[in-house]
Amino acid sequence: MDSVRELVSASRVAWLRSEGSDAWAALDRADALTVPGSVDELRAMAGRARILASAERLSEALELSERCLSRAGTHCDNPDAAGPIADATVTAATCRGLLHPSDPTIQERSLRELQAVAASAKSIRAGKDDELDVAVERAVSNALGIELARAEAGTGTRGESHSEAWTAVARARSVIEMTSGAGTVLRQAVDLSFATGDWERGWDYVHQAVDREGARNERVALLAKAALLAWERGLLIPAQELGERCVQSSVGADLPWVRLYAYLGGVVAAAAGGGNVKNALNSYRLSTTIAGHRSRPHRAWEAAQVALDAGTDTDQIRSFLRSVLPAGMPSWLDHLTSAVLADADEHAPGPADLDAALELPLSPGGRARILIVRARDHRREDRKNSAVLDLHTARQLLHAWPGRITDTIERELAVIGTLTSPTPAQSRVLALMLEGWSNERIAAKLGCSPRTVAVHVSAMLAASGASSRTDLVAHELCCRITESR
């Protein structure tokens, strides 16, 4: 008969393999073997609390982990209890932080508790205490999540926040190397590349992790992110291969979030040339229940965005979103999708949708997409200068994210066009017009008549299609801004 320790370990392994029913069954068998007041009772409680937290049943997990810690007093000096106590501490701290994301006091307390468990990595020796090893791995990963959120919401400049976030990743990696696993640290590093718009770092991290990751849950998630990175860069063959591997790796998985990642990979594979995108969207729809889809609405939009980029009809996209989220999108996501889909239909997006979407804490890629939508709207209204400025802002956001969205920006700028190159004499006049000088003042500076200046201005207006002197100057300023890299 398996011991309680073996059964709790088996439950964790089953969960990491996305075999949820086996994980719960192992915990039930462990409970049946526990003796009240024993270390095994702590072990079974801590193991169940951990799986409850992983299943996003946070209140239950917090209550059980705190009950476990309240019973741990008599075992604090027992080396055999160190792992279960550390594991319960990690679960309690994590759940408390997740249940109160906007309370800085609780977040700080959670971070301190997780960092205290992570510090015990120094005492771990390979093969000596696998339970403590697991607790430390979770503590490092979960503390990193809090640090990344705090860095991104920091009061410093965006560049400083990004630097702090990457420093937190490096620190977490140095600690996690003392344990036998990597937790979710590498996946969080890839997520950070999306959040900071740093494609090269994301690609490097995902390739460090994806082929050596043993836990199926993590491997599926990493393969999906790798496929998305390849798709964004326009690397169609790797995108197809990674997406197909993602689906294959998920066979038998019964956790909704894992299946959603898997079939998101399937949509990428189909979009990159591996099949019918409509069928891939349908497979995504069937991958989990409505409740499962409701827990990850942003994944549905990621799948829809890939399909849209691949040329899928907007009616099919809307039908797909209604089928996976019949109760509708969350309000924040509804504004984003409404604006993007209206633009894809070549209609003006609602001003309220555009304004709300631009207020969202989007990744650089997401924000650039919305700026492109607004630039197109400006162009429809013949506000070319506003369009150019939006496209330039989007280009700056994506300075380290080459590929699909950047290519779209350049195409949009080409559609708007630039001024016909002025003659040397016109260039001298234009340079002074940019300073706000009148024709008379320009003439005095250049040693010619005001009439000659007026002729040059008229010629530039005709060549550029600008409707006025002000429009000519504004357009030239926009073009000079966009040309400065």
mmCIF file of N, CA, C and O in Angstrom, residues 11-98:
data_model
loop_
_atom_site.group_PDB
_atom_site.id
_atom_site.type_symbol
_atom_site.label_atom_id
_atom_site.label_comp_id
_atom_site.label_asym_id
_atom_site.label_seq_id
_atom_site.Cartn_x
_atom_site.Cartn_y
_atom_site.Cartn_z
ATOM 1 N N SER A 11 -0.357 12.763 -6.379
ATOM 2 C CA SER A 11 -1.407 13.720 -6.754
ATOM 3 C C SER A 11 -0.793 14.926 -7.476
ATOM 4 O O SER A 11 -1.352 15.428 -8.459
ATOM 5 N N ARG A 12 0.345 15.372 -6.986
ATOM 6 C CA ARG A 12 1.005 16.515 -7.628
ATOM 7 C C ARG A 12 1.461 16.145 -9.033
ATOM 8 O O ARG A 12 1.267 16.922 -9.987
ATOM 9 N N VAL A 13 2.061 14.971 -9.185
ATOM 10 C CA VAL A 13 2.533 14.534 -10.499
ATOM 11 C C VAL A 13 1.366 14.417 -11.468
ATOM 12 O O VAL A 13 1.441 14.845 -12.626
ATOM 13 N N ALA A 14 0.249 13.841 -10.991
ATOM 14 C CA ALA A 14 -0.934 13.700 -11.855
ATOM 15 C C ALA A 14 -1.446 15.066 -12.291
ATOM 16 O O ALA A 14 -1.827 15.263 -13.450
ATOM 17 N N TRP A 15 -1.439 16.020 -11.360
ATOM 18 C CA TRP A 15 -1.924 17.356 -11.707
ATOM 19 C C TRP A 15 -1.026 18.000 -12.765
ATOM 20 O O TRP A 15 -1.518 18.610 -13.713
ATOM 21 N N LEU A 16 0.282 17.838 -12.607
ATOM 22 C CA LEU A 16 1.216 18.407 -13.578
ATOM 23 C C LEU A 16 1.100 17.739 -14.940
ATOM 24 O O LEU A 16 1.473 18.319 -15.958
ATOM 25 N N ARG A 17 0.571 16.520 -14.946
ATOM 26 C CA ARG A 17 0.316 15.829 -16.212
ATOM 27 C C ARG A 17 -1.070 16.162 -16.757
ATOM 28 O O ARG A 17 -1.501 15.596 -17.752
ATOM 29 N N SER A 18 -1.781 17.057 -16.080
ATOM 30 C CA SER A 18 -3.144 17.446 -16.459
ATOM 31 C C SER A 18 -4.115 16.285 -16.315
ATOM 32 O O SER A 18 -5.066 16.157 -17.083
ATOM 33 N N GLU A 19 -3.886 15.444 -15.302
ATOM 34 C CA GLU A 19 -4.792 14.323 -15.005
ATOM 35 C C GLU A 19 -5.485 14.633 -13.684
ATOM 36 O O GLU A 19 -5.172 14.083 -12.623
ATOM 37 N N GLY A 20 -6.448 15.559 -13.751
ATOM 38 C CA GLY A 20 -7.076 16.073 -12.542
ATOM 39 C C GLY A 20 -7.801 15.024 -11.727
ATOM 40 O O GLY A 20 -7.697 14.998 -10.497
ATOM 41 N N SER A 21 -8.548 14.124 -12.390
ATOM 42 C CA SER A 21 -9.312 13.112 -11.645
ATOM 43 C C SER A 21 -8.382 12.198 -10.859
ATOM 44 O O SER A 21 -8.679 11.806 -9.717
ATOM 45 N N ASP A 22 -7.234 11.857 -11.451
ATOM 46 C CA ASP A 22 -6.263 11.007 -10.741
ATOM 47 C C ASP A 22 -5.664 11.746 -9.547
ATOM 48 O O ASP A 22 -5.383 11.135 -8.500
ATOM 49 N N ALA A 23 -5.460 13.052 -9.700
ATOM 50 C CA ALA A 23 -4.900 13.842 -8.593
ATOM 51 C C ALA A 23 -5.850 13.840 -7.396
ATOM 52 O O ALA A 23 -5.430 13.620 -6.248
ATOM 53 N N TRP A 24 -7.141 14.080 -7.649
ATOM 54 C CA TRP A 24 -8.108 14.099 -6.539
ATOM 55 C C TRP A 24 -8.246 12.705 -5.916
ATOM 56 O O TRP A 24 -8.370 12.582 -4.687
ATOM 57 N N ALA A 25 -8.206 11.660 -6.753
ATOM 58 C CA ALA A 25 -8.341 10.293 -6.229
ATOM 59 C C ALA A 25 -7.177 9.948 -5.306
ATOM 60 O O ALA A 25 -7.371 9.319 -4.241
ATOM 61 N N ALA A 26 -5.966 10.362 -5.675
ATOM 62 C CA ALA A 26 -4.803 10.085 -4.828
ATOM 63 C C ALA A 26 -4.932 10.801 -3.484
ATOM 64 O O ALA A 26 -4.576 10.252 -2.426
ATOM 65 N N LEU A 27 -5.452 12.020 -3.494
ATOM 66 C CA LEU A 27 -5.640 12.758 -2.242
ATOM 67 C C LEU A 27 -6.696 12.098 -1.362
ATOM 68 O O LEU A 27 -6.552 12.054 -0.134
ATOM 69 N N ASP A 28 -7.747 11.587 -1.980
ATOM 70 C CA ASP A 28 -8.780 10.892 -1.199
ATOM 71 C C ASP A 28 -8.199 9.656 -0.515
ATOM 72 O O ASP A 28 -8.505 9.369 0.663
ATOM 73 N N ARG A 29 -7.346 8.925 -1.215
ATOM 74 C CA ARG A 29 -6.719 7.739 -0.612
ATOM 75 C C ARG A 29 -5.775 8.153 0.516
ATOM 76 O O ARG A 29 -5.677 7.474 1.547
ATOM 77 N N ALA A 30 -5.084 9.264 0.324
ATOM 78 C CA ALA A 30 -4.182 9.754 1.379
ATOM 79 C C ALA A 30 -4.970 10.132 2.625
ATOM 80 O O ALA A 30 -4.558 9.807 3.754
ATOM 81 N N ASP A 31 -6.092 10.805 2.455
ATOM 82 C CA ASP A 31 -6.922 11.187 3.610
ATOM 83 C C ASP A 31 -7.357 9.970 4.404
ATOM 84 O O ASP A 31 -7.434 10.008 5.640
ATOM 85 N N ALA A 32 -7.666 8.900 3.695
ATOM 86 C CA ALA A 32 -8.149 7.692 4.368
ATOM 87 C C ALA A 32 -7.072 7.050 5.230
ATOM 88 O O ALA A 32 -7.388 6.278 6.158
ATOM 89 N N LEU A 33 -5.813 7.360 4.962
ATOM 90 C CA LEU A 33 -4.710 6.746 5.703
ATOM 91 C C LEU A 33 -4.169 7.619 6.831
ATOM 92 O O LEU A 33 -3.323 7.169 7.617
ATOM 93 N N THR A 34 -4.604 8.860 6.922
ATOM 94 C CA THR A 34 -3.997 9.773 7.891
ATOM 95 C C THR A 34 -4.477 9.501 9.307
ATOM 96 O O THR A 34 -5.615 9.086 9.539
ATOM 97 N N VAL A 35 -3.599 9.788 10.252
ATOM 98 C CA VAL A 35 -3.909 9.702 11.681
ATOM 99 C C VAL A 35 -4.019 11.124 12.213
ATOM 100 O O VAL A 35 -3.104 11.932 12.002
ATOM 101 N N PRO A 36 -5.124 11.473 12.875
ATOM 102 C CA PRO A 36 -5.281 12.838 13.389
ATOM 103 C C PRO A 36 -4.098 13.264 14.252
ATOM 104 O O PRO A 36 -3.597 12.492 15.077
ATOM 105 N N GLY A 37 -3.618 14.467 14.018
ATOM 106 C CA GLY A 37 -2.522 15.008 14.811
ATOM 107 C C GLY A 37 -1.150 14.625 14.333
ATOM 108 O O GLY A 37 -0.139 15.053 14.908
ATOM 109 N N SER A 38 -1.069 13.837 13.258
ATOM 110 C CA SER A 38 0.227 13.357 12.775
ATOM 111 C C SER A 38 0.783 14.285 11.693
ATOM 112 O O SER A 38 0.082 15.139 11.159
ATOM 113 N N VAL A 39 2.058 14.074 11.368
ATOM 114 C CA VAL A 39 2.664 14.806 10.256
ATOM 115 C C VAL A 39 1.956 14.446 8.952
ATOM 116 O O VAL A 39 1.766 15.304 8.081
ATOM 117 N N ASP A 40 1.544 13.199 8.822
ATOM 118 C CA ASP A 40 0.823 12.796 7.612
ATOM 119 C C ASP A 40 -0.478 13.572 7.435
ATOM 120 O O ASP A 40 -0.887 13.856 6.306
ATOM 121 N N GLU A 41 -1.130 13.918 8.532
ATOM 122 C CA GLU A 41 -2.340 14.727 8.418
ATOM 123 C C GLU A 41 -1.991 16.097 7.843
ATOM 124 O O GLU A 41 -2.686 16.618 6.946
ATOM 125 N N LEU A 42 -0.903 16.703 8.327
ATOM 126 C CA LEU A 42 -0.444 17.982 7.767
ATOM 127 C C LEU A 42 -0.124 17.834 6.292
ATOM 128 O O LEU A 42 -0.475 18.688 5.464
ATOM 129 N N ARG A 43 0.540 16.726 5.974
ATOM 130 C CA ARG A 43 0.963 16.482 4.597
ATOM 131 C C ARG A 43 -0.252 16.382 3.664
ATOM 132 O O ARG A 43 -0.278 16.982 2.572
ATOM 133 N N ALA A 44 -1.267 15.642 4.081
ATOM 134 C CA ALA A 44 -2.462 15.471 3.251
ATOM 135 C C ALA A 44 -3.224 16.789 3.107
ATOM 136 O O ALA A 44 -3.726 17.121 2.028
ATOM 137 N N MET A 45 -3.311 17.553 4.214
ATOM 138 C CA MET A 45 -4.008 18.848 4.161
ATOM 139 C C MET A 45 -3.274 19.825 3.236
ATOM 140 O O MET A 45 -3.888 20.502 2.407
ATOM 141 N N ALA A 46 -1.940 19.890 3.386
ATOM 142 C CA ALA A 46 -1.150 20.801 2.548
ATOM 143 C C ALA A 46 -1.241 20.410 1.076
ATOM 144 O O ALA A 46 -1.356 21.268 0.197
ATOM 145 N N GLY A 47 -1.212 19.108 0.793
ATOM 146 C CA GLY A 47 -1.318 18.639 -0.588
ATOM 147 C C GLY A 47 -2.657 18.971 -1.205
ATOM 148 O O GLY A 47 -2.729 19.414 -2.361
ATOM 149 N N ARG A 48 -3.733 18.788 -0.429
ATOM 150 C CA ARG A 48 -5.068 19.109 -0.961
ATOM 151 C C ARG A 48 -5.216 20.622 -1.153
ATOM 152 O O ARG A 48 -5.795 21.074 -2.149
ATOM 153 N N ALA A 49 -4.701 21.403 -0.219
ATOM 154 C CA ALA A 49 -4.787 22.865 -0.349
ATOM 155 C C ALA A 49 -4.052 23.328 -1.609
ATOM 156 O O ALA A 49 -4.519 24.223 -2.321
ATOM 157 N N ARG A 50 -2.909 22.700 -1.891
ATOM 158 C CA ARG A 50 -2.152 23.073 -3.080
ATOM 159 C C ARG A 50 -2.954 22.813 -4.354
ATOM 160 O O ARG A 50 -3.008 23.656 -5.254
ATOM 161 N N ILE A 51 -3.598 21.657 -4.435
ATOM 162 C CA ILE A 51 -4.379 21.330 -5.632
ATOM 163 C C ILE A 51 -5.621 22.210 -5.726
ATOM 164 O O ILE A 51 -6.018 22.638 -6.819
ATOM 165 N N LEU A 52 -6.239 22.523 -4.584
ATOM 166 C CA LEU A 52 -7.376 23.449 -4.604
ATOM 167 C C LEU A 52 -6.962 24.806 -5.166
ATOM 168 O O LEU A 52 -7.687 25.415 -5.955
ATOM 169 N N ALA A 53 -5.785 25.266 -4.763
ATOM 170 C CA ALA A 53 -5.289 26.549 -5.277
ATOM 171 C C ALA A 53 -5.033 26.459 -6.782
ATOM 172 O O ALA A 53 -5.374 27.376 -7.539
ATOM 173 N N SER A 54 -4.441 25.350 -7.223
ATOM 174 C CA SER A 54 -4.177 25.168 -8.651
ATOM 175 C C SER A 54 -5.467 25.096 -9.451
ATOM 176 O O SER A 54 -5.505 25.485 -10.625
ATOM 177 N N ALA A 55 -6.528 24.592 -8.810
ATOM 178 C CA ALA A 55 -7.834 24.524 -9.465
ATOM 179 C C ALA A 55 -8.595 25.834 -9.351
ATOM 180 O O ALA A 55 -9.753 25.918 -9.755
ATOM 181 N N GLU A 56 -7.935 26.861 -8.788
ATOM 182 C CA GLU A 56 -8.495 28.206 -8.644
ATOM 183 C C GLU A 56 -9.681 28.256 -7.687
ATOM 184 O O GLU A 56 -10.525 29.140 -7.784
ATOM 185 N N ARG A 57 -9.718 27.335 -6.757
ATOM 186 C CA ARG A 57 -10.709 27.369 -5.678
ATOM 187 C C ARG A 57 -10.011 28.023 -4.475
ATOM 188 O O ARG A 57 -9.658 27.393 -3.490
ATOM 189 N N LEU A 58 -9.779 29.308 -4.608
ATOM 190 C CA LEU A 58 -8.845 30.011 -3.736
ATOM 191 C C LEU A 58 -9.323 30.109 -2.297
ATOM 192 O O LEU A 58 -8.534 29.950 -1.360
ATOM 193 N N SER A 59 -10.591 30.398 -2.079
ATOM 194 C CA SER A 59 -11.087 30.535 -0.701
ATOM 195 C C SER A 59 -10.974 29.224 0.043
ATOM 196 O O SER A 59 -10.570 29.196 1.219
ATOM 197 N N GLU A 60 -11.321 28.116 -0.620
ATOM 198 C CA GLU A 60 -11.190 26.800 0.009
ATOM 199 C C GLU A 60 -9.726 26.489 0.310
ATOM 200 O O GLU A 60 -9.403 25.951 1.383
ATOM 201 N N ALA A 61 -8.862 26.800 -0.645
ATOM 202 C CA ALA A 61 -7.433 26.521 -0.456
ATOM 203 C C ALA A 61 -6.869 27.334 0.696
ATOM 204 O O ALA A 61 -6.079 26.818 1.506
ATOM 205 N N LEU A 62 -7.266 28.597 0.800
ATOM 206 C CA LEU A 62 -6.775 29.443 1.887
ATOM 207 C C LEU A 62 -7.245 28.924 3.230
ATOM 208 O O LEU A 62 -6.458 28.811 4.185
ATOM 209 N N GLU A 63 -8.520 28.568 3.325
ATOM 210 C CA GLU A 63 -9.062 28.078 4.597
ATOM 211 C C GLU A 63 -8.363 26.792 5.030
ATOM 212 O O GLU A 63 -7.988 26.637 6.192
ATOM 213 N N LEU A 64 -8.142 25.865 4.089
ATOM 214 C CA LEU A 64 -7.519 24.593 4.433
ATOM 215 C C LEU A 64 -6.045 24.769 4.783
ATOM 216 O O LEU A 64 -5.546 24.165 5.745
ATOM 217 N N SER A 65 -5.327 25.603 4.044
ATOM 218 C CA SER A 65 -3.905 25.801 4.338
ATOM 219 C C SER A 65 -3.720 26.485 5.691
ATOM 220 O O SER A 65 -2.794 26.145 6.451
ATOM 221 N N GLU A 66 -4.587 27.437 6.029
ATOM 222 C CA GLU A 66 -4.489 28.089 7.341
ATOM 223 C C GLU A 66 -4.830 27.120 8.465
ATOM 224 O O GLU A 66 -4.221 27.169 9.542
ATOM 225 N N ARG A 67 -5.797 26.222 8.215
ATOM 226 C CA ARG A 67 -6.124 25.208 9.227
ATOM 227 C C ARG A 67 -4.938 24.267 9.413
ATOM 228 O O ARG A 67 -4.624 23.856 10.550
ATOM 229 N N CYS A 68 -4.279 23.935 8.319
ATOM 230 C CA CYS A 68 -3.087 23.081 8.392
ATOM 231 C C CYS A 68 -2.002 23.747 9.237
ATOM 232 O O CYS A 68 -1.409 23.116 10.129
ATOM 233 N N LEU A 69 -1.757 25.032 9.001
ATOM 234 C CA LEU A 69 -0.714 25.749 9.738
ATOM 235 C C LEU A 69 -1.073 25.902 11.214
ATOM 236 O O LEU A 69 -0.193 25.889 12.081
ATOM 237 N N SER A 70 -2.367 26.021 11.510
ATOM 238 C CA SER A 70 -2.777 26.150 12.908
ATOM 239 C C SER A 70 -2.524 24.859 13.679
ATOM 240 O O SER A 70 -2.383 24.880 14.905
ATOM 241 N N ARG A 71 -2.484 23.743 12.983
ATOM 242 C CA ARG A 71 -2.236 22.446 13.631
ATOM 243 C C ARG A 71 -0.759 22.057 13.617
ATOM 244 O O ARG A 71 -0.389 20.992 14.106
ATOM 245 N N ALA A 72 0.065 22.894 13.010
ATOM 246 C CA ALA A 72 1.461 22.520 12.815
ATOM 247 C C ALA A 72 2.349 22.826 14.011
ATOM 248 O O ALA A 72 3.515 22.428 14.031
ATOM 249 N N GLY A 73 1.802 23.526 15.020
ATOM 250 C CA GLY A 73 2.631 23.986 16.139
ATOM 251 C C GLY A 73 3.455 22.905 16.802
ATOM 252 O O GLY A 73 4.645 23.102 17.086
ATOM 253 N N THR A 74 2.866 21.771 17.043
ATOM 254 C CA THR A 74 3.586 20.709 17.761
ATOM 255 C C THR A 74 4.629 20.020 16.889
ATOM 256 O O THR A 74 5.415 19.213 17.388
ATOM 257 N N HIS A 75 4.659 20.322 15.597
ATOM 258 C CA HIS A 75 5.584 19.645 14.681
ATOM 259 C C HIS A 75 6.656 20.577 14.111
ATOM 260 O O HIS A 75 7.414 20.173 13.230
ATOM 261 N N CYS A 76 6.689 21.801 14.615
ATOM 262 C CA CYS A 76 7.601 22.788 14.016
ATOM 263 C C CYS A 76 9.064 22.360 14.061
ATOM 264 O O CYS A 76 9.857 22.743 13.198
ATOM 265 N N ASP A 77 9.451 21.591 15.075
ATOM 266 C CA ASP A 77 10.853 21.166 15.190
ATOM 267 C C ASP A 77 11.102 19.802 14.557
ATOM 268 O O ASP A 77 12.210 19.271 14.637
ATOM 269 N N ASN A 78 10.087 19.251 13.911
ATOM 270 C CA ASN A 78 10.210 17.934 13.287
ATOM 271 C C ASN A 78 10.659 18.116 11.839
ATOM 272 O O ASN A 78 9.918 18.663 11.026
ATOM 273 N N PRO A 79 11.860 17.684 11.466
ATOM 274 C CA PRO A 79 12.346 17.858 10.095
ATOM 275 C C PRO A 79 11.394 17.277 9.051
ATOM 276 O O PRO A 79 11.295 17.780 7.937
ATOM 277 N N ASP A 80 10.680 16.213 9.427
ATOM 278 C CA ASP A 80 9.780 15.567 8.478
ATOM 279 C C ASP A 80 8.580 16.446 8.139
ATOM 280 O O ASP A 80 7.921 16.234 7.123
ATOM 281 N N ALA A 81 8.301 17.432 9.001
ATOM 282 C CA ALA A 81 7.153 18.313 8.781
ATOM 283 C C ALA A 81 7.529 19.580 8.019
ATOM 284 O O ALA A 81 6.644 20.363 7.648
ATOM 285 N N ALA A 82 8.817 19.800 7.763
ATOM 286 C CA ALA A 82 9.256 21.054 7.138
ATOM 287 C C ALA A 82 8.621 21.261 5.767
ATOM 288 O O ALA A 82 8.164 22.367 5.425
ATOM 289 N N GLY A 83 8.576 20.196 4.962
ATOM 290 C CA GLY A 83 8.011 20.310 3.624
ATOM 291 C C GLY A 83 6.533 20.659 3.639
ATOM 292 O O GLY A 83 6.109 21.631 2.992
ATOM 293 N N PRO A 84 5.685 19.886 4.356
ATOM 294 C CA PRO A 84 4.258 20.210 4.405
ATOM 295 C C PRO A 84 3.976 21.599 4.969
ATOM 296 O O PRO A 84 3.098 22.307 4.459
ATOM 297 N N ILE A 85 4.717 22.010 6.006
ATOM 298 C CA ILE A 85 4.497 23.348 6.579
ATOM 299 C C ILE A 85 4.858 24.425 5.567
ATOM 300 O O ILE A 85 4.119 25.407 5.382
ATOM 301 N N ALA A 86 5.980 24.243 4.878
ATOM 302 C CA ALA A 86 6.382 25.223 3.861
ATOM 303 C C ALA A 86 5.362 25.266 2.724
ATOM 304 O O ALA A 86 5.009 26.341 2.218
ATOM 305 N N ASP A 87 4.873 24.096 2.326
ATOM 306 C CA ASP A 87 3.907 24.027 1.236
ATOM 307 C C ASP A 87 2.607 24.749 1.612
ATOM 308 O O ASP A 87 2.043 25.512 0.809
ATOM 309 N N ALA A 88 2.127 24.520 2.824
ATOM 310 C CA ALA A 88 0.910 25.191 3.288
ATOM 311 C C ALA A 88 1.122 26.699 3.401
ATOM 312 O O ALA A 88 0.219 27.495 3.105
ATOM 313 N N THR A 89 2.315 27.099 3.824
ATOM 314 C CA THR A 89 2.633 28.534 3.917
ATOM 315 C C THR A 89 2.578 29.188 2.547
ATOM 316 O O THR A 89 2.027 30.290 2.388
ATOM 317 N N VAL A 90 3.132 28.508 1.548
ATOM 318 C CA VAL A 90 3.113 29.046 0.182
ATOM 319 C C VAL A 90 1.681 29.174 -0.324
ATOM 320 O O VAL A 90 1.297 30.194 -0.908
ATOM 321 N N THR A 91 0.878 28.145 -0.094
ATOM 322 C CA THR A 91 -0.514 28.185 -0.563
ATOM 323 C C THR A 91 -1.281 29.316 0.104
ATOM 324 O O THR A 91 -2.005 30.073 -0.560
ATOM 325 N N ALA A 92 -1.134 29.442 1.426
ATOM 326 C CA ALA A 92 -1.852 30.498 2.151
ATOM 327 C C ALA A 92 -1.440 31.879 1.647
ATOM 328 O O ALA A 92 -2.293 32.740 1.385
ATOM 329 N N ALA A 93 -0.147 32.106 1.517
ATOM 330 C CA ALA A 93 0.343 33.415 1.077
ATOM 331 C C ALA A 93 -0.122 33.730 -0.341
ATOM 332 O O ALA A 93 -0.554 34.853 -0.646
ATOM 333 N N THR A 94 -0.049 32.733 -1.206
ATOM 334 C CA THR A 94 -0.443 32.943 -2.600
ATOM 335 C C THR A 94 -1.931 33.248 -2.716
ATOM 336 O O THR A 94 -2.335 34.200 -3.404
ATOM 337 N N CYS A 95 -2.754 32.437 -2.059
ATOM 338 C CA CYS A 95 -4.212 32.630 -2.146
ATOM 339 C C CYS A 95 -4.619 33.968 -1.548
ATOM 340 O O CYS A 95 -5.482 34.672 -2.088
ATOM 341 N N ARG A 96 -3.980 34.337 -0.447
ATOM 342 C CA ARG A 96 -4.300 35.624 0.181
ATOM 343 C C ARG A 96 -4.007 36.768 -0.791
ATOM 344 O O ARG A 96 -4.801 37.701 -0.944
ATOM 345 N N GLY A 97 -2.863 36.670 -1.471
ATOM 346 C CA GLY A 97 -2.508 37.708 -2.433
ATOM 347 C C GLY A 97 -3.441 37.749 -3.622
ATOM 348 O O GLY A 97 -3.842 38.811 -4.086
ATOM 349 N N LEU A 98 -3.829 36.571 -4.123
ATOM 350 C CA LEU A 98 -4.714 36.515 -5.281
ATOM 351 C C LEU A 98 -6.131 36.980 -4.947
ATOM 352 O O LEU A 98 -6.820 37.554 -5.803
#
